[in-house]
CSV table of C-alpha atoms (C1' of nucleotides) in Angstrom, one decimal:
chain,number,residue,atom,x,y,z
A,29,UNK,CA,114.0,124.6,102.5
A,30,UNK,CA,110.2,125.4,103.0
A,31,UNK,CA,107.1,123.2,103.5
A,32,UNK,CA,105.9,123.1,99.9
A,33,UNK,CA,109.9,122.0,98.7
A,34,UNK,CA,110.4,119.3,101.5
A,35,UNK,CA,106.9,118.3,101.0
A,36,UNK,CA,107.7,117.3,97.2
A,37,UNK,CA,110.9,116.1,98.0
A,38,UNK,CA,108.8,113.3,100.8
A,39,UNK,CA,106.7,112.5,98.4
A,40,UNK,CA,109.1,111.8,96.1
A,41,UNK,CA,110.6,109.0,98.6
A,42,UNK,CA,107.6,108.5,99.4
A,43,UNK,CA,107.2,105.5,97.1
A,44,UNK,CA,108.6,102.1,97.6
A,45,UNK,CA,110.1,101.9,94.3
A,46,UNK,CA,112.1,105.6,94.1
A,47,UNK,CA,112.6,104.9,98.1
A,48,UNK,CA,114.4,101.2,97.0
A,49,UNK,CA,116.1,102.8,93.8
A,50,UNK,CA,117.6,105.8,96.4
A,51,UNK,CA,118.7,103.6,98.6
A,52,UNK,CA,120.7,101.5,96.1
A,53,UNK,CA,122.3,104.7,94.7
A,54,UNK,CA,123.9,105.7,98.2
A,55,UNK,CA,125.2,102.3,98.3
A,56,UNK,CA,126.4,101.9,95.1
A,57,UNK,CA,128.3,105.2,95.8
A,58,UNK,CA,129.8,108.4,93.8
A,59,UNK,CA,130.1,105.9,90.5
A,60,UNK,CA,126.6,105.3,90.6
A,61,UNK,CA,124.8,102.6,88.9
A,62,UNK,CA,123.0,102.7,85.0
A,63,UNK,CA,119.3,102.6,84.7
A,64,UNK,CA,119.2,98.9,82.9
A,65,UNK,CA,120.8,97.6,86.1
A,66,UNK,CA,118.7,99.7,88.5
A,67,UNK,CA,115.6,97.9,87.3
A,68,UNK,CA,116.9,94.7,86.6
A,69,UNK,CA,118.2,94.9,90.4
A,70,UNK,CA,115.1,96.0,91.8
A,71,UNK,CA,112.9,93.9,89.1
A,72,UNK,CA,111.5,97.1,87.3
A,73,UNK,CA,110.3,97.4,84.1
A,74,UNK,CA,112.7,99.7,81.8
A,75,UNK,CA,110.1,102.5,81.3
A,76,UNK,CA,109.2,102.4,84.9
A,77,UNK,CA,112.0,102.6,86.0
A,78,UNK,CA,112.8,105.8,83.9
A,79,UNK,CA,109.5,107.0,84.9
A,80,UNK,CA,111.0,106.5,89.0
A,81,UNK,CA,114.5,108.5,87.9
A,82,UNK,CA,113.2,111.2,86.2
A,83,UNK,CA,111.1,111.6,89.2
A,84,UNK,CA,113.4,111.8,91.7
A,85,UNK,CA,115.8,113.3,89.0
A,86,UNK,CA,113.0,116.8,89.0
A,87,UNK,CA,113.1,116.9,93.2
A,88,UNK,CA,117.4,117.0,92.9
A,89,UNK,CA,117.9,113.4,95.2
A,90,UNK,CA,119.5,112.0,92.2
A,91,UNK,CA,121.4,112.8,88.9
A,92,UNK,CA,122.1,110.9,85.5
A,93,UNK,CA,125.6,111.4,84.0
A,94,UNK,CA,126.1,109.7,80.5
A,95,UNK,CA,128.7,107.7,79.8
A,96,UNK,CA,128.7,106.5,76.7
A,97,UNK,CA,125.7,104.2,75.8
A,98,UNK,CA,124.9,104.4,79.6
A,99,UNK,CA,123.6,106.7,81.9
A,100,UNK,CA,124.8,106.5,85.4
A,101,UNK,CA,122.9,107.6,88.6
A,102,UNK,CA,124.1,108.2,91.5
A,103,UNK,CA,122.9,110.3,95.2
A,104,UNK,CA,122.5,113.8,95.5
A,105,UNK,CA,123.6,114.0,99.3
A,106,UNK,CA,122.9,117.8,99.4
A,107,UNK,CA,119.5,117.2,99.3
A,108,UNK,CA,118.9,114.7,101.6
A,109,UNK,CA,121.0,116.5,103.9
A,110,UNK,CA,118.8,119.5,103.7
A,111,UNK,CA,115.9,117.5,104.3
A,112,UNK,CA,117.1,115.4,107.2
A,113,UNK,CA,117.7,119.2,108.5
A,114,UNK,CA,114.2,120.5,107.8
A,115,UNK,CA,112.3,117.1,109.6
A,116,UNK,CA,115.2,117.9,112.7
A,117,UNK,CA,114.5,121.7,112.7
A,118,UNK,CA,110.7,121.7,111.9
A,119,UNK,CA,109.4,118.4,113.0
A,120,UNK,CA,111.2,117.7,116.2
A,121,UNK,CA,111.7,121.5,117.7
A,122,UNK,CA,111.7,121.1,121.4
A,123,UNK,CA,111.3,118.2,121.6
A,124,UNK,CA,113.0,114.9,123.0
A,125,UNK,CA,113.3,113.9,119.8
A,126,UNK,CA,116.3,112.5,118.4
A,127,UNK,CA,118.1,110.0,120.5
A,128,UNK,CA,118.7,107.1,117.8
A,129,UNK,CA,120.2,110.1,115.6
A,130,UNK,CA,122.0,111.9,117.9
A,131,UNK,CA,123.9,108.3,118.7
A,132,UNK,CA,124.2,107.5,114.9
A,133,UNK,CA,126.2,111.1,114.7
A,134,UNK,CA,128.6,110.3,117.4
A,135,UNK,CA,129.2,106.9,115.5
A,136,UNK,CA,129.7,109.4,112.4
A,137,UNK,CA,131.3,112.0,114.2
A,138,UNK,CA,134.0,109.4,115.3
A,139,UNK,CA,134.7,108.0,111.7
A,140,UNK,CA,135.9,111.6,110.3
A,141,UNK,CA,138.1,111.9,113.3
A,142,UNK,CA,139.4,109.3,112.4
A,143,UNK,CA,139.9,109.5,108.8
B,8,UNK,CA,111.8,100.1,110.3
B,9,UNK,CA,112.0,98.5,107.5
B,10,UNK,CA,111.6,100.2,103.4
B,11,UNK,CA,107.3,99.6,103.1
B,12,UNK,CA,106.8,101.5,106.4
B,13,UNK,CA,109.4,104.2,105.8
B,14,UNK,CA,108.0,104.7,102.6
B,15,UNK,CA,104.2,104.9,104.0
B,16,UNK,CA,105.7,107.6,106.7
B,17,UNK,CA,107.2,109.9,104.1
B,18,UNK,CA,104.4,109.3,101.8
B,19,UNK,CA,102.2,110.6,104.6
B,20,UNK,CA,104.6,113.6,105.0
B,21,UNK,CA,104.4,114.1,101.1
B,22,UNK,CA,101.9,116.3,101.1
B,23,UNK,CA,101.5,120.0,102.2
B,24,UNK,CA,98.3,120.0,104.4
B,25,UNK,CA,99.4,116.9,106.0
B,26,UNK,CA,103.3,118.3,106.8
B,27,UNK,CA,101.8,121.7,108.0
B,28,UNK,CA,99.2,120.0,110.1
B,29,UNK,CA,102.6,117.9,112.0
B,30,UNK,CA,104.4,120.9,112.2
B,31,UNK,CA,101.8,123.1,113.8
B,32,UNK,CA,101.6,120.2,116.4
B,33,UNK,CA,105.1,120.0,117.0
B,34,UNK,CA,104.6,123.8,117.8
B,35,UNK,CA,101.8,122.8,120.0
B,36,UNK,CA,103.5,120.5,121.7
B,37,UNK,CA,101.9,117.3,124.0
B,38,UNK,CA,98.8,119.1,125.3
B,39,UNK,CA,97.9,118.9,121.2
B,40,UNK,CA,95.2,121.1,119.3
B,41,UNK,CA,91.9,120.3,118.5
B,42,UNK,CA,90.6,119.1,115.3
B,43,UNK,CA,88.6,122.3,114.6
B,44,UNK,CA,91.6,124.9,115.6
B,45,UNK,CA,93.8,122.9,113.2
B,46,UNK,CA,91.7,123.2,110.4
B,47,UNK,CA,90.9,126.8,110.9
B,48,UNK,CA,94.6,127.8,111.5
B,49,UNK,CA,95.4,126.0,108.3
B,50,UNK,CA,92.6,127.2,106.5
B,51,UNK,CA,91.5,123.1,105.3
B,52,UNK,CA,87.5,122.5,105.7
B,53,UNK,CA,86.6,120.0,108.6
B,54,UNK,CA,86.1,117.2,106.3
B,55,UNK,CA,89.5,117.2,104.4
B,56,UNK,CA,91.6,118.3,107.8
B,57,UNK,CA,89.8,114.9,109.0
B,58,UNK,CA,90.8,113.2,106.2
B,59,UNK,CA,94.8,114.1,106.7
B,60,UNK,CA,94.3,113.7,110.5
B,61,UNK,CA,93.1,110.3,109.9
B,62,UNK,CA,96.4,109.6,107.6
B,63,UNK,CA,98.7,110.7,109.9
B,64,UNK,CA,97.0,108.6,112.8
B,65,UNK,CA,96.8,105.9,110.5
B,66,UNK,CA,100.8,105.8,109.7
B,67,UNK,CA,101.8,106.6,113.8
B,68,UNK,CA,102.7,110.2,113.4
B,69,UNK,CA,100.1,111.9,115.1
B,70,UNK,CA,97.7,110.5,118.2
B,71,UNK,CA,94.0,111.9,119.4
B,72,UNK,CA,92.8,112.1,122.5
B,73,UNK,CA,89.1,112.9,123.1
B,74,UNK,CA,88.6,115.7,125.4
B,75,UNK,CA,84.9,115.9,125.9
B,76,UNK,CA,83.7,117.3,122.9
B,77,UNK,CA,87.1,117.9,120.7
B,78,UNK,CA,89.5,115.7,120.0
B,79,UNK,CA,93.2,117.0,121.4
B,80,UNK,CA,95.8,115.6,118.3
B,81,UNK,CA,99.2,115.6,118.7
B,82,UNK,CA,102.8,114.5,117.4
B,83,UNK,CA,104.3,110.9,118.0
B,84,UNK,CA,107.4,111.9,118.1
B,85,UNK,CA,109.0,108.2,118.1
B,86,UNK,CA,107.4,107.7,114.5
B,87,UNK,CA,109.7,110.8,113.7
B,88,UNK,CA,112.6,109.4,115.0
B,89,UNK,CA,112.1,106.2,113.7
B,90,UNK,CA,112.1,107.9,110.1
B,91,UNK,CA,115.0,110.0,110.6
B,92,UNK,CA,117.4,107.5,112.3
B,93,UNK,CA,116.1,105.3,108.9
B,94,UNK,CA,117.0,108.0,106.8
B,95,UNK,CA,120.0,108.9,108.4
B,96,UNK,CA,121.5,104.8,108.5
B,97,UNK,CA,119.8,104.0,105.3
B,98,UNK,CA,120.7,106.8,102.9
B,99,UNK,CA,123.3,108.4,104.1
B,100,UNK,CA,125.5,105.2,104.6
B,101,UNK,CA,129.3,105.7,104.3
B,102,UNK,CA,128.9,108.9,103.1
B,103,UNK,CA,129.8,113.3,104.3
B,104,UNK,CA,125.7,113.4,104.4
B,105,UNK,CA,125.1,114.5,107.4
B,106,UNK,CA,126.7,117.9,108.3
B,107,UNK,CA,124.2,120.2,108.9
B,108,UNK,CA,122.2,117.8,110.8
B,109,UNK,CA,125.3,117.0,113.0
B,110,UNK,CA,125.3,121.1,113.2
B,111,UNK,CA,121.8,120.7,114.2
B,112,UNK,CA,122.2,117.8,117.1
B,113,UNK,CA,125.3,120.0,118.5
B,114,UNK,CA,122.6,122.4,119.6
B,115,UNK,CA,120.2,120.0,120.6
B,116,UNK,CA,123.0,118.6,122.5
B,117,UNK,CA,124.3,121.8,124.2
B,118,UNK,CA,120.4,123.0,125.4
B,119,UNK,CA,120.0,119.4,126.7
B,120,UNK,CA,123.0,119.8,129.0
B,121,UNK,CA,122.3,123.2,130.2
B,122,UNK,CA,118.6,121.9,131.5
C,6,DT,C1',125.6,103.0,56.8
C,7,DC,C1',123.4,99.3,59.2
C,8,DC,C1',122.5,97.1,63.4
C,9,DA,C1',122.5,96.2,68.3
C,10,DT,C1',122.3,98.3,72.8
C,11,DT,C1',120.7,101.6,76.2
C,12,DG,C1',117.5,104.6,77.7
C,13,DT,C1',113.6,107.9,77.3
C,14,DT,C1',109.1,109.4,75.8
C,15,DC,C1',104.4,108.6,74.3
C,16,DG,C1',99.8,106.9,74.8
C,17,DA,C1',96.4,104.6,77.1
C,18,DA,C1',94.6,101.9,80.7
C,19,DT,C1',94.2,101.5,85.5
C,20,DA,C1',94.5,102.7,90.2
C,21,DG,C1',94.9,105.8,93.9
C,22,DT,C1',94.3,110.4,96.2
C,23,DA,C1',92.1,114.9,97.5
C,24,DT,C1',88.3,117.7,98.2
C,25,DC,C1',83.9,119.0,100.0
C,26,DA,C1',78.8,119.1,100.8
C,27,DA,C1',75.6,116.5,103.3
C,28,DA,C1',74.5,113.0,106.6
C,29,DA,C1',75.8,110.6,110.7
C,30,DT,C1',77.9,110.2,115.3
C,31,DA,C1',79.4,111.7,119.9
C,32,DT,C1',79.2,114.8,123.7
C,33,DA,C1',77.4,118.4,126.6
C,34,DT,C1',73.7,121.4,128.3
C,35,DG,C1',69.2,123.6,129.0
D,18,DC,C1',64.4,115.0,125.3
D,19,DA,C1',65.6,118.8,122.2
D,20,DT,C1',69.3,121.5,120.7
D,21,DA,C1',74.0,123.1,119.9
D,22,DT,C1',78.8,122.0,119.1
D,23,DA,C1',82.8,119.1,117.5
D,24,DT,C1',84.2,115.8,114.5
D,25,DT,C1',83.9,111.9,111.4
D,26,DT,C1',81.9,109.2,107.7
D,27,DT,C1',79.8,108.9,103.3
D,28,DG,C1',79.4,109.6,98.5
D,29,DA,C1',80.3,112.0,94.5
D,30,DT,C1',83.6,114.2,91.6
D,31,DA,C1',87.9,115.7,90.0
D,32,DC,C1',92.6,115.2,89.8
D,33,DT,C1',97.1,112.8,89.9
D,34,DA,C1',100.1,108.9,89.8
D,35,DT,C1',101.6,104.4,88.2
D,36,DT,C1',102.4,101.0,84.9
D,37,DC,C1',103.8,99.1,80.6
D,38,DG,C1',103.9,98.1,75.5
D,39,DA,C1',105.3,100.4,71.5
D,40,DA,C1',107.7,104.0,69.3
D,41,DC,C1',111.5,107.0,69.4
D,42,DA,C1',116.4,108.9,70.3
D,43,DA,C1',121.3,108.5,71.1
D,44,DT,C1',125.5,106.0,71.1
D,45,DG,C1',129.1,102.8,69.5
D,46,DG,C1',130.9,99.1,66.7
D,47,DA,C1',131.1,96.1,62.3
DNA sequence: TCCATTGTTCGAATAGTATCAAAATATATG
DNA sequence: CATATATTTTGATACTATTCGAACAATGGA
């Protein structure tokens, strides 16, 4: 990922509204969740919030998937990962940087062992 | 950290000049650059690398210290680990999100036990 | 086919952001 | 104090983003 790509893809969460509607979609899982109930959820106007999707949609956080009459969104994990790897690589090199995440890992690490 | 502020923090990241003027600083590390050698290394006029450096400032990610005549800016590296452990808790939750930056940490990891 | 439902796109108003020249501020030095 | 240097602030302008009502498109059922 380069500067100009993670850049867009900040911006892109970088507004309360897309960062909210993101945030619902990792918790609502792989099923996803429509658009209707995204913005009645999150008390967005229809148009807005297809405005918000498509948005985020362009940068690859998210995609749509119809299904029948409804479209489901849900997280694109790939890209978050990659840009949780450009802000450790780029924006933290040398640095003592990254206690809290290096102790939210271990928690993460531990849960796959597990599983 | 809650949504508003993450937002603010990736909004202020959301934007070339702005990520390019952080990551040139994490380079630099915590003696900083001056206001002037930023702008000139990233080719931005005084008045719009001011502009940025004053955003950054404003959302915690960067500091300024006068140094007789220039002003010495560089990264906070607790805002940056602030917005990566909320990223990392907040949309990755419960899901396989996070292996190159556990890749990432492992390194981080080994150089910190070797110094 | 007709209608209800779900969601997007369009159009227009509004608000916010970025850029840069010029003026202002702060510091150092002769 | 006058001047040079480093940076910020101001003000004007251009550009971009956000919002939402209304129109449009797609799907499924009576």
């Amino acid at each position: 990922m380069d500067t100009l790509n993670a850049a867009e893809i900040l911006s892109a969460l970088g507004h309360e509204s897309r960062l909210s509607i993101f945030r619902l979609l990792v918790e609502a899982g792989p099923e996803g969740i429509n658009a209707g109930a995204i913005g009645e959820r999150l008390e967005i106007q229809p148009a807005t919030a297809s405005f918000h999707l498509a948005h985020l949609t362009r940068v690859g956080l998210i995609k749509g998937k119809r299904e029948s009459r409804f479209i489901h969104y849900s997280a694109n994990y790939e890209t978050m990962d990659d840009l949780i790897a450009f802000l450790t690589n780029n924006c933290c090199q040398g640095a003592s940087c990254l206690p809290k995440t290096v102790e939210v890992n271990s928690v993460t690490k531990r849960r796959r062992a597990a599983s």
